[in-house]
mmCIF file of C-alpha atoms in Angstrom:
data_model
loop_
_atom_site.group_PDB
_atom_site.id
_atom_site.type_symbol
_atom_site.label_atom_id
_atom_site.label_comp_id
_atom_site.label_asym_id
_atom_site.label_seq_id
_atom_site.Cartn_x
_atom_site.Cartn_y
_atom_site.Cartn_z
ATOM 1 C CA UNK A 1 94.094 -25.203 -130.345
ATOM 2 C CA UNK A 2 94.003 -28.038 -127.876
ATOM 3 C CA UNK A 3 96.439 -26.373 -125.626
ATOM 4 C CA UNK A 4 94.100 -23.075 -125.740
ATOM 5 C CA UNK A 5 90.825 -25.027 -124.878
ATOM 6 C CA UNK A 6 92.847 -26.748 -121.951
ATOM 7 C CA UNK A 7 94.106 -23.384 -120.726
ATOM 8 C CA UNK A 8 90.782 -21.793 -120.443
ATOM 9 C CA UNK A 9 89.216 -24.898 -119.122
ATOM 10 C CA UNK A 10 91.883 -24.438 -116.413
ATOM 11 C CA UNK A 11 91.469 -20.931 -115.513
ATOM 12 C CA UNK A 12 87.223 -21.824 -115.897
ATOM 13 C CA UNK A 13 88.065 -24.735 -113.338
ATOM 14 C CA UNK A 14 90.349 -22.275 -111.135
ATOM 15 C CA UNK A 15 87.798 -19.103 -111.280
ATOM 16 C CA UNK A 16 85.254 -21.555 -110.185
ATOM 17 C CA UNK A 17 87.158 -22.555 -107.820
ATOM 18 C CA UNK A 18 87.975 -19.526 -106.519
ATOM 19 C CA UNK A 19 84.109 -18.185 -106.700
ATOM 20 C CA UNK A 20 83.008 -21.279 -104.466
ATOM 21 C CA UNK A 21 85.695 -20.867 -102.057
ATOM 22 C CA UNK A 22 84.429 -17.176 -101.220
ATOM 23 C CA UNK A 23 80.951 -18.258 -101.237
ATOM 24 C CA UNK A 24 81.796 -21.002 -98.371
ATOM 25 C CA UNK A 25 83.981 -18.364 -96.455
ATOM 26 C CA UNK A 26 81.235 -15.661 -96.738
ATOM 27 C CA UNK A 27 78.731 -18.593 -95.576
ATOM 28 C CA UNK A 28 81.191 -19.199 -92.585
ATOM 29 C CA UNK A 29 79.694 -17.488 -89.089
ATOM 30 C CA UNK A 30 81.655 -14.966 -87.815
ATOM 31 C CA UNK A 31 81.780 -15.917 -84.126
ATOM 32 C CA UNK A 32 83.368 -12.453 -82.871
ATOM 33 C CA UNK A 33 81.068 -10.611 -85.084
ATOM 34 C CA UNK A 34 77.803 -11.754 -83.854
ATOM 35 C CA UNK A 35 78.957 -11.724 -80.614
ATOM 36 C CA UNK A 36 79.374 -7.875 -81.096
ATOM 37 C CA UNK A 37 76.525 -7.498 -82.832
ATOM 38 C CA UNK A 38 74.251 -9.507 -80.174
ATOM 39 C CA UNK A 39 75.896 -7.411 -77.797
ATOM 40 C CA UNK A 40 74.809 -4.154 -78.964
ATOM 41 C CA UNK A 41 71.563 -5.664 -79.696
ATOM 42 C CA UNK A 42 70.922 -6.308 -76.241
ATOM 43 C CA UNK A 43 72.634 -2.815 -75.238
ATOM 44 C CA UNK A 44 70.488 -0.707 -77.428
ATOM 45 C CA UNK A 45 67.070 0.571 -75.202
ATOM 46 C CA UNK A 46 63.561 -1.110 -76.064
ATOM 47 C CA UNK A 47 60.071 0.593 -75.354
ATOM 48 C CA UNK A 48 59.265 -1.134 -73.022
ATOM 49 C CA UNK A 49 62.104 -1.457 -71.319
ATOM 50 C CA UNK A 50 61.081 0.443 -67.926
ATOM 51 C CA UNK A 51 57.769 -2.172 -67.818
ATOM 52 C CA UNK A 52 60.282 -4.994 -67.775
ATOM 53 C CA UNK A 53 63.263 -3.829 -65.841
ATOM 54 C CA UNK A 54 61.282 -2.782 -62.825
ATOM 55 C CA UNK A 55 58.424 -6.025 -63.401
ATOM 56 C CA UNK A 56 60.468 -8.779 -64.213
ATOM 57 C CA UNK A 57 62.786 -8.432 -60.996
ATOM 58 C CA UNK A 58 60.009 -7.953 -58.635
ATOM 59 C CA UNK A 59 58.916 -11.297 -59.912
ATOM 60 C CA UNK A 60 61.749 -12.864 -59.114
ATOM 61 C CA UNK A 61 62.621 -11.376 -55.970
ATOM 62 C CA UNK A 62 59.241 -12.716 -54.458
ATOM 63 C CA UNK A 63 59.647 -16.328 -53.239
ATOM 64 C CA UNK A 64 57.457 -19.294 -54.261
ATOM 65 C CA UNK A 65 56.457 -19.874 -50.878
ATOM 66 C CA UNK A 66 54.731 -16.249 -50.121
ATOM 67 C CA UNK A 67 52.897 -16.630 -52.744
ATOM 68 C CA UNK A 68 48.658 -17.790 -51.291
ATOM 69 C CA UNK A 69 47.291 -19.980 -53.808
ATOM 70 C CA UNK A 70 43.812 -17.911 -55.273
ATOM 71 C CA UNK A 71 41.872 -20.916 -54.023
ATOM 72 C CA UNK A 72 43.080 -20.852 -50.618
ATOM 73 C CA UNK A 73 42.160 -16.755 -50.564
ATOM 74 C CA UNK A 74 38.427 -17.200 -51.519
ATOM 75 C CA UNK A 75 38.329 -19.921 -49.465
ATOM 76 C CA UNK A 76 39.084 -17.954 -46.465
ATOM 77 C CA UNK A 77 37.118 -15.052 -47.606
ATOM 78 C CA UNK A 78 34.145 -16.857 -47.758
ATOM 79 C CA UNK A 79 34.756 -18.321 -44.039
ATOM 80 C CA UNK A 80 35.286 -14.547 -42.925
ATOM 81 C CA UNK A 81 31.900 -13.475 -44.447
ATOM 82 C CA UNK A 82 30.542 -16.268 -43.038
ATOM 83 C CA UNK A 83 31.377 -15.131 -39.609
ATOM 84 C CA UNK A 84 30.571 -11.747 -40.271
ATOM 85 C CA UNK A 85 27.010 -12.771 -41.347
ATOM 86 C CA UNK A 86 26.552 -15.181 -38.612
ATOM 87 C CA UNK A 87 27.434 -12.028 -35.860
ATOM 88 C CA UNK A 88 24.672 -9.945 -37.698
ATOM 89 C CA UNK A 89 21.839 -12.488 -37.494
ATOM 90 C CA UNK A 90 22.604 -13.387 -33.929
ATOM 91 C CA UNK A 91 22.710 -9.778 -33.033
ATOM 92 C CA UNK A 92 19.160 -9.046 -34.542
ATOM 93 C CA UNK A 93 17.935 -11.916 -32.667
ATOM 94 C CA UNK A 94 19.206 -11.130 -29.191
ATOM 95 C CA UNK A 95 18.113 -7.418 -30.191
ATOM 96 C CA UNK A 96 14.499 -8.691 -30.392
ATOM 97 C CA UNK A 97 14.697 -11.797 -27.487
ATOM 98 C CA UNK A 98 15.323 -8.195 -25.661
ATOM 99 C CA UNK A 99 12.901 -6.331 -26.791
ATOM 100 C CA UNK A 100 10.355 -8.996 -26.109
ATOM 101 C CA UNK A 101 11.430 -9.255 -22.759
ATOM 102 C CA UNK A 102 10.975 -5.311 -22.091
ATOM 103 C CA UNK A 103 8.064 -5.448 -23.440
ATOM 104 C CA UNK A 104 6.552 -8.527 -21.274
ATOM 105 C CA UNK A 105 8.110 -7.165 -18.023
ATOM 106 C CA UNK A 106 7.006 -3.588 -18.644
ATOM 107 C CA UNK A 107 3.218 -4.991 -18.715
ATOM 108 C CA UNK A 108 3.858 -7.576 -16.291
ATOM 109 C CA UNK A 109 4.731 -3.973 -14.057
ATOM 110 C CA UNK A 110 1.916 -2.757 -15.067
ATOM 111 C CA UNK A 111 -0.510 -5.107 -14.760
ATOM 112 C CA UNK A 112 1.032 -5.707 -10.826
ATOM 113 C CA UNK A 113 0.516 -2.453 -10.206
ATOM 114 C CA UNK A 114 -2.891 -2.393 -11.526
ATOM 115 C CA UNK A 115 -4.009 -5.447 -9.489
ATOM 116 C CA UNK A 116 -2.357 -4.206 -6.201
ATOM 117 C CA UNK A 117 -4.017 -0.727 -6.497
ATOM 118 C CA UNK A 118 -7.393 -2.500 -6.903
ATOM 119 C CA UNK A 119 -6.526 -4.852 -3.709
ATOM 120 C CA UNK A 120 -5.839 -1.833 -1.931
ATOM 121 C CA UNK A 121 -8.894 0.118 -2.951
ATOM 122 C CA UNK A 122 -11.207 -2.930 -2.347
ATOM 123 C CA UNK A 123 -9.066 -3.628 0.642
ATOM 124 C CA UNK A 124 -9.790 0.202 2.251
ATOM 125 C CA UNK A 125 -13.560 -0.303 0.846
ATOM 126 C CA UNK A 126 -13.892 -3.312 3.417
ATOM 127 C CA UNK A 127 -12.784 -1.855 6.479
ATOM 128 C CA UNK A 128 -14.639 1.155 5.907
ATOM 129 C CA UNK A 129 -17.307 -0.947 5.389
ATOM 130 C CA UNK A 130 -16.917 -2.963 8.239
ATOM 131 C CA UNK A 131 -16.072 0.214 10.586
ATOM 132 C CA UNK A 132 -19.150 1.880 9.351
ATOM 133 C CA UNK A 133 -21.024 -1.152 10.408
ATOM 134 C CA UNK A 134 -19.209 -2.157 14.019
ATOM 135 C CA UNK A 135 -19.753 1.893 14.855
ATOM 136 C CA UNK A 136 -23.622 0.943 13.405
ATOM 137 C CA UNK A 137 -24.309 -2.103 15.840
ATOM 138 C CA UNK A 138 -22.066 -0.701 18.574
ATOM 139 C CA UNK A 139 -23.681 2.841 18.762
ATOM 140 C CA UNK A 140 -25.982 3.831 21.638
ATOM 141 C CA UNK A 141 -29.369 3.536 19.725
ATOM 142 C CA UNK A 142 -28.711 -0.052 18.432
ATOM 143 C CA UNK A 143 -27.796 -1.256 21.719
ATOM 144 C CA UNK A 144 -31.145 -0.716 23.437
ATOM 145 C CA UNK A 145 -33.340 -2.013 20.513
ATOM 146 C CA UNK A 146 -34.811 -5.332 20.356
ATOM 147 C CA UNK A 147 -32.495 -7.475 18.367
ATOM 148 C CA UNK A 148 -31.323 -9.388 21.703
ATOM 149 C CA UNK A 149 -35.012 -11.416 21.078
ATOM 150 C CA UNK A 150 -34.365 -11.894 17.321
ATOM 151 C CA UNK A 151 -30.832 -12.845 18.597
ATOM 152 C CA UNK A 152 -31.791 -15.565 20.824
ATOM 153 C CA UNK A 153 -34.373 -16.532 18.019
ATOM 154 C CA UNK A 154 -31.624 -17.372 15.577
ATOM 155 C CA UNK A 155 -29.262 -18.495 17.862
ATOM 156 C CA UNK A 156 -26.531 -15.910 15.829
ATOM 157 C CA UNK A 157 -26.220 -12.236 15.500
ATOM 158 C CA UNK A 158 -23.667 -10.760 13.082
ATOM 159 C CA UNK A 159 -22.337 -7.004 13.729
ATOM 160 C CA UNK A 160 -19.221 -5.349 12.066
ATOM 161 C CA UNK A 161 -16.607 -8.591 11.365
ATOM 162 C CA UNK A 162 -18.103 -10.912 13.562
ATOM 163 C CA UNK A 163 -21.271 -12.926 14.429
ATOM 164 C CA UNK A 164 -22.052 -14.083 17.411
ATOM 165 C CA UNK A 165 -24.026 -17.475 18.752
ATOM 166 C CA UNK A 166 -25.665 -17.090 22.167
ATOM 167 C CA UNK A 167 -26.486 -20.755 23.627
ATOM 168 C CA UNK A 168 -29.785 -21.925 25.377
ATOM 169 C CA UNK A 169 -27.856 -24.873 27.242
ATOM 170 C CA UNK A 170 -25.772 -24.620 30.727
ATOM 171 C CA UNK A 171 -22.744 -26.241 29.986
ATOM 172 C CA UNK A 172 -19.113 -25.709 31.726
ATOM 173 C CA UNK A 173 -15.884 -24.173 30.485
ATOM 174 C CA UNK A 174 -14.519 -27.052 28.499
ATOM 175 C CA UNK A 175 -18.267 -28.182 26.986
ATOM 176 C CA UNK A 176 -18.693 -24.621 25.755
ATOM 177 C CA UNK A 177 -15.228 -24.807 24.353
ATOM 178 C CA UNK A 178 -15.743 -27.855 22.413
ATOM 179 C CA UNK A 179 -19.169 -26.836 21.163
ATOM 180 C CA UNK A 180 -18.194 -23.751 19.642
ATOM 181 C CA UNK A 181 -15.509 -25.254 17.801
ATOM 182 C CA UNK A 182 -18.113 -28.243 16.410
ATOM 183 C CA UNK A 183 -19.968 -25.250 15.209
ATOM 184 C CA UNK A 184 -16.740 -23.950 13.240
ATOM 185 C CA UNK A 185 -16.358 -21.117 15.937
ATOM 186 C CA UNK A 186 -14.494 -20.178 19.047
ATOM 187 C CA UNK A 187 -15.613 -18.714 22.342
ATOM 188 C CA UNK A 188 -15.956 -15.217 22.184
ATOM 189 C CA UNK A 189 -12.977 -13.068 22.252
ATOM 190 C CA UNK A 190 -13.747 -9.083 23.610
ATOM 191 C CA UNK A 191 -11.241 -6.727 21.962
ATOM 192 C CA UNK A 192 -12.270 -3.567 22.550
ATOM 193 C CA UNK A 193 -14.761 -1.240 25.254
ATOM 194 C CA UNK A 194 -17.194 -1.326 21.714
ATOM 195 C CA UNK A 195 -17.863 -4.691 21.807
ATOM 196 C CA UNK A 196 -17.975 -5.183 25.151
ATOM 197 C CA UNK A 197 -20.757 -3.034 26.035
ATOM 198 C CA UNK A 198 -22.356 -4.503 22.849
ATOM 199 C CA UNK A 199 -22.235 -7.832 23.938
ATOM 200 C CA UNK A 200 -23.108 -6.945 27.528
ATOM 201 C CA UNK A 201 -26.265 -5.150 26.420
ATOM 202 C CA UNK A 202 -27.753 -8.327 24.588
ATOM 203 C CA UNK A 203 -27.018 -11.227 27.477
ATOM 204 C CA UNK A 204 -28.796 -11.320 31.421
ATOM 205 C CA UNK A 205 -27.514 -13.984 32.523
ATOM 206 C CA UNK A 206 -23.933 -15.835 32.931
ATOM 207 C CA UNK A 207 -21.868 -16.480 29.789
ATOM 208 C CA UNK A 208 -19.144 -18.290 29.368
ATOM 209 C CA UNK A 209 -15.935 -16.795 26.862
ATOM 210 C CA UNK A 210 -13.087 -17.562 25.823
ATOM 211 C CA UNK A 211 -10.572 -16.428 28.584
ATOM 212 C CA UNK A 212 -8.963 -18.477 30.607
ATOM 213 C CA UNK A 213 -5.868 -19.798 32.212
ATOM 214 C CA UNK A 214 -3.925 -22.802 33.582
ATOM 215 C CA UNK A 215 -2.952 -21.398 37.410
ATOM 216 C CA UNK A 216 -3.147 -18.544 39.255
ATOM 217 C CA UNK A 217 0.287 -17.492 38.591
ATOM 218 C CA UNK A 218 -0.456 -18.164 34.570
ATOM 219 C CA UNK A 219 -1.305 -15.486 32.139
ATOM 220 C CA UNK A 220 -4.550 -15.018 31.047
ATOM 221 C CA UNK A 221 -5.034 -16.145 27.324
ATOM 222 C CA UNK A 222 -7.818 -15.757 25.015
ATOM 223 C CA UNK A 223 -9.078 -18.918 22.406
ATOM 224 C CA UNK A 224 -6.468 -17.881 19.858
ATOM 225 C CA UNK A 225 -3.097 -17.960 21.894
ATOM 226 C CA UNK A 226 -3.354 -14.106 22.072
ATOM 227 C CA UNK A 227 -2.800 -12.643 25.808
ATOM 228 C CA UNK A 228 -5.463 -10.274 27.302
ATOM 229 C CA UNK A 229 -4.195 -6.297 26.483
ATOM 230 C CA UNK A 230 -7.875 -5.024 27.002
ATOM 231 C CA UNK A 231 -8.182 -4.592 30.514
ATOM 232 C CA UNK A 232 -11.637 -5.989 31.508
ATOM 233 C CA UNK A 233 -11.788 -4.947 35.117
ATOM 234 C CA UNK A 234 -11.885 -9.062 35.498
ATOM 235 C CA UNK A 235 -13.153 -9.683 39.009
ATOM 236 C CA UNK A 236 -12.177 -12.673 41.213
ATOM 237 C CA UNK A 237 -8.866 -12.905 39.629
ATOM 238 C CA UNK A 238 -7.360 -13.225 42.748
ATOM 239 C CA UNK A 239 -8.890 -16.394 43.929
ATOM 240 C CA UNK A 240 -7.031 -19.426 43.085
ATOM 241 C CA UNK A 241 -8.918 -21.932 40.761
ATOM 242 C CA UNK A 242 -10.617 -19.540 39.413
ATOM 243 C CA UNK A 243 -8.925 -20.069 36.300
ATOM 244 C CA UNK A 244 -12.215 -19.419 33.739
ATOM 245 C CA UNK A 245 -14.214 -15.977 32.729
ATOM 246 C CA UNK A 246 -18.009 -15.391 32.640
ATOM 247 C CA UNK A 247 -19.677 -11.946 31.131
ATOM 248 C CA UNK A 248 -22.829 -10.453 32.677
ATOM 249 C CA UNK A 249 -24.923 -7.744 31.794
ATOM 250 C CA UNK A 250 -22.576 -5.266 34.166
ATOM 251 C CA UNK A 251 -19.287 -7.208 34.902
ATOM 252 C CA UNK A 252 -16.757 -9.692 33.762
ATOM 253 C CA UNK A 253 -16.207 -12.169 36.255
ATOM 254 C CA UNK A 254 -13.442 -15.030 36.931
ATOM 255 C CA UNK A 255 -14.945 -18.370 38.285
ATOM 256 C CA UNK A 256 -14.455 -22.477 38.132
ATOM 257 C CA UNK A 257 -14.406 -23.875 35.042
ATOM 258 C CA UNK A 258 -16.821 -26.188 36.720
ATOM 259 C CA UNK A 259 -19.706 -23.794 36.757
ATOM 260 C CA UNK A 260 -22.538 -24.827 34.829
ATOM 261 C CA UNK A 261 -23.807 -21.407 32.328
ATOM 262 C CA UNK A 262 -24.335 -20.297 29.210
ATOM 263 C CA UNK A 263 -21.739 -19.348 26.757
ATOM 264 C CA UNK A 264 -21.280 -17.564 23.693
ATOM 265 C CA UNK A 265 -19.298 -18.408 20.148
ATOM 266 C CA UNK A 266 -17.964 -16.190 18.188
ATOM 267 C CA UNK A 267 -16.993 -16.558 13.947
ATOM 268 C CA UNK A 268 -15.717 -14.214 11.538
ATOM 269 C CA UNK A 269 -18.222 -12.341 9.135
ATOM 270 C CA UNK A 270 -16.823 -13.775 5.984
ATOM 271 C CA UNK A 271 -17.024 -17.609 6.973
ATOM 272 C CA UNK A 272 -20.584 -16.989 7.938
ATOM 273 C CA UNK A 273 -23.429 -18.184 5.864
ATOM 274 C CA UNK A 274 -26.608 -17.174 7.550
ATOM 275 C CA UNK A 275 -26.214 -13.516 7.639
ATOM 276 C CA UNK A 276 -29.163 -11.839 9.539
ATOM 277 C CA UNK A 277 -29.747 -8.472 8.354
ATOM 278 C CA UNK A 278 -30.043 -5.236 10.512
ATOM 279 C CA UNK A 279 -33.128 -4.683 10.309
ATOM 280 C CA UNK A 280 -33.753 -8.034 12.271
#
């Protein structure tokens, strides 16, 4: 009985054994196994394979370096839109600086040509006005009328642009001179045959004006510089000293500046404050 219980304790102790032994070898890793198996793991396709076999080496083929941080991106975005704004606003303004300027010029234009046309128009109204007044005093019915008394009255009588002072005083050449320009005035200048005859119809006597010259082979010059172009049939020209010019009532007359006469001023119409009307 002994021996029995020790023989079946034995084979207990040895199918134990045995059980535990295949437990530890079944718990044992079988390296080539799961090597095989990982392998086909890995092998066998996956959904989303495509996504990360065309992704995942694109991310890896681009370099670390290429790569612009996001920062550094909005940063230079927001310097380009900057720029871009800044363009815009300076644009507008030049647009309107030049707009402004057209504007100002074009009535600047305008207004020029507005002034010079009224210039022009009160320009043409004064000589015909003063035309229509020399042809007035200078005509044949004003010459014979009696304004040579009202003349020598007032000591000045105006006609067309000019107003003439006829003196009461003998004086010579460079006296006359020097009074007329005291009085603002000049010795009288003749332009024309007009005034001439006007002038010769109000005097009777010997009158000095303003012709003259330095020698015999001199020019003769009137009071303003100007050289004599009217040709006034001057008589004793040719005799030397005679370097001076009177006016009668019928001739023009060269003589010594010596000669004690009368003389006449002349002064422009505009300068001229006492202005004797025509009925006068």
């Amino acid at each position: 009985m002994e021996f029995s219980e020790m023989t079946e304790k034995t084979i207990y102790t040895v199918v134990e054994s045995h059980t535990k032994r295949k437990k530890i070898q079944s718990r044992t890793p079988n390296k080539k196994y799961e090597y095989a198996t990982e392998k086909k793991r890995l092998e066998r396709p996956h959904k989303n394979a495509g996504f990360h076999s065309h992704s995942q080496p694109r991310i890896q083929a681009s370099p670390q370096i290429d790569r612009i941080p996001e920062h550094d991106m909005n940063k230079e975005f927001r310097a380009a839109s900057s720029g871009c704004i800044a363009a815009v606003i300076l644009g507008i303004i030049c647009f309107i600086l030049l707009g402004i300027s057209t504007f100002f010029a074009t009535k600047y234009f305008q207004a020029s040509c507005k002034y010079q046309n009224m210039l022009d128009n009160d320009t043409q109204e004064y000589e015909n006005s003063m035309v229509n007044m020399k042809n007035k005093c200078f005509s044949k019915d004003q010459l014979n009328s009696e304004k040579y008394g009202e003349a020598r009255k007032n000591k000045w009588s105006c006609c067309g642009e000019k107003c003439y002072y006829f003196s009461d005083r003998h004086k010579n050449f460079e006296e006359s001179r020097k009074f007329c320009i005291n009085l603002g005035s000049r010795l009288l200048k003749i332009e024309d045959k007009d005034e001439q005859e006007f002038i010769q119809s109000l005097v009777s006597y010997f009158y000095w004006i303003g012709l003259s010259r330095k020698g015999i082979i001199s020019p003769w010059m009137w009071e303003d510089g100007s050289l004599m172009h009217y040709s006034l049939a001057l008589q004793g020209s040719n005799v030397n000293n005679n370097n001076c010019v009177y006016t009668t009532a019928t001739k023009v007359v060269a003589a010594l500046c010596t000669k004690q006469v009368f003389f006449i001023c002349e002064k422009n119409y505009t300068n001229f404050d006492l202005k004797l009307s025509e009925d006068k």
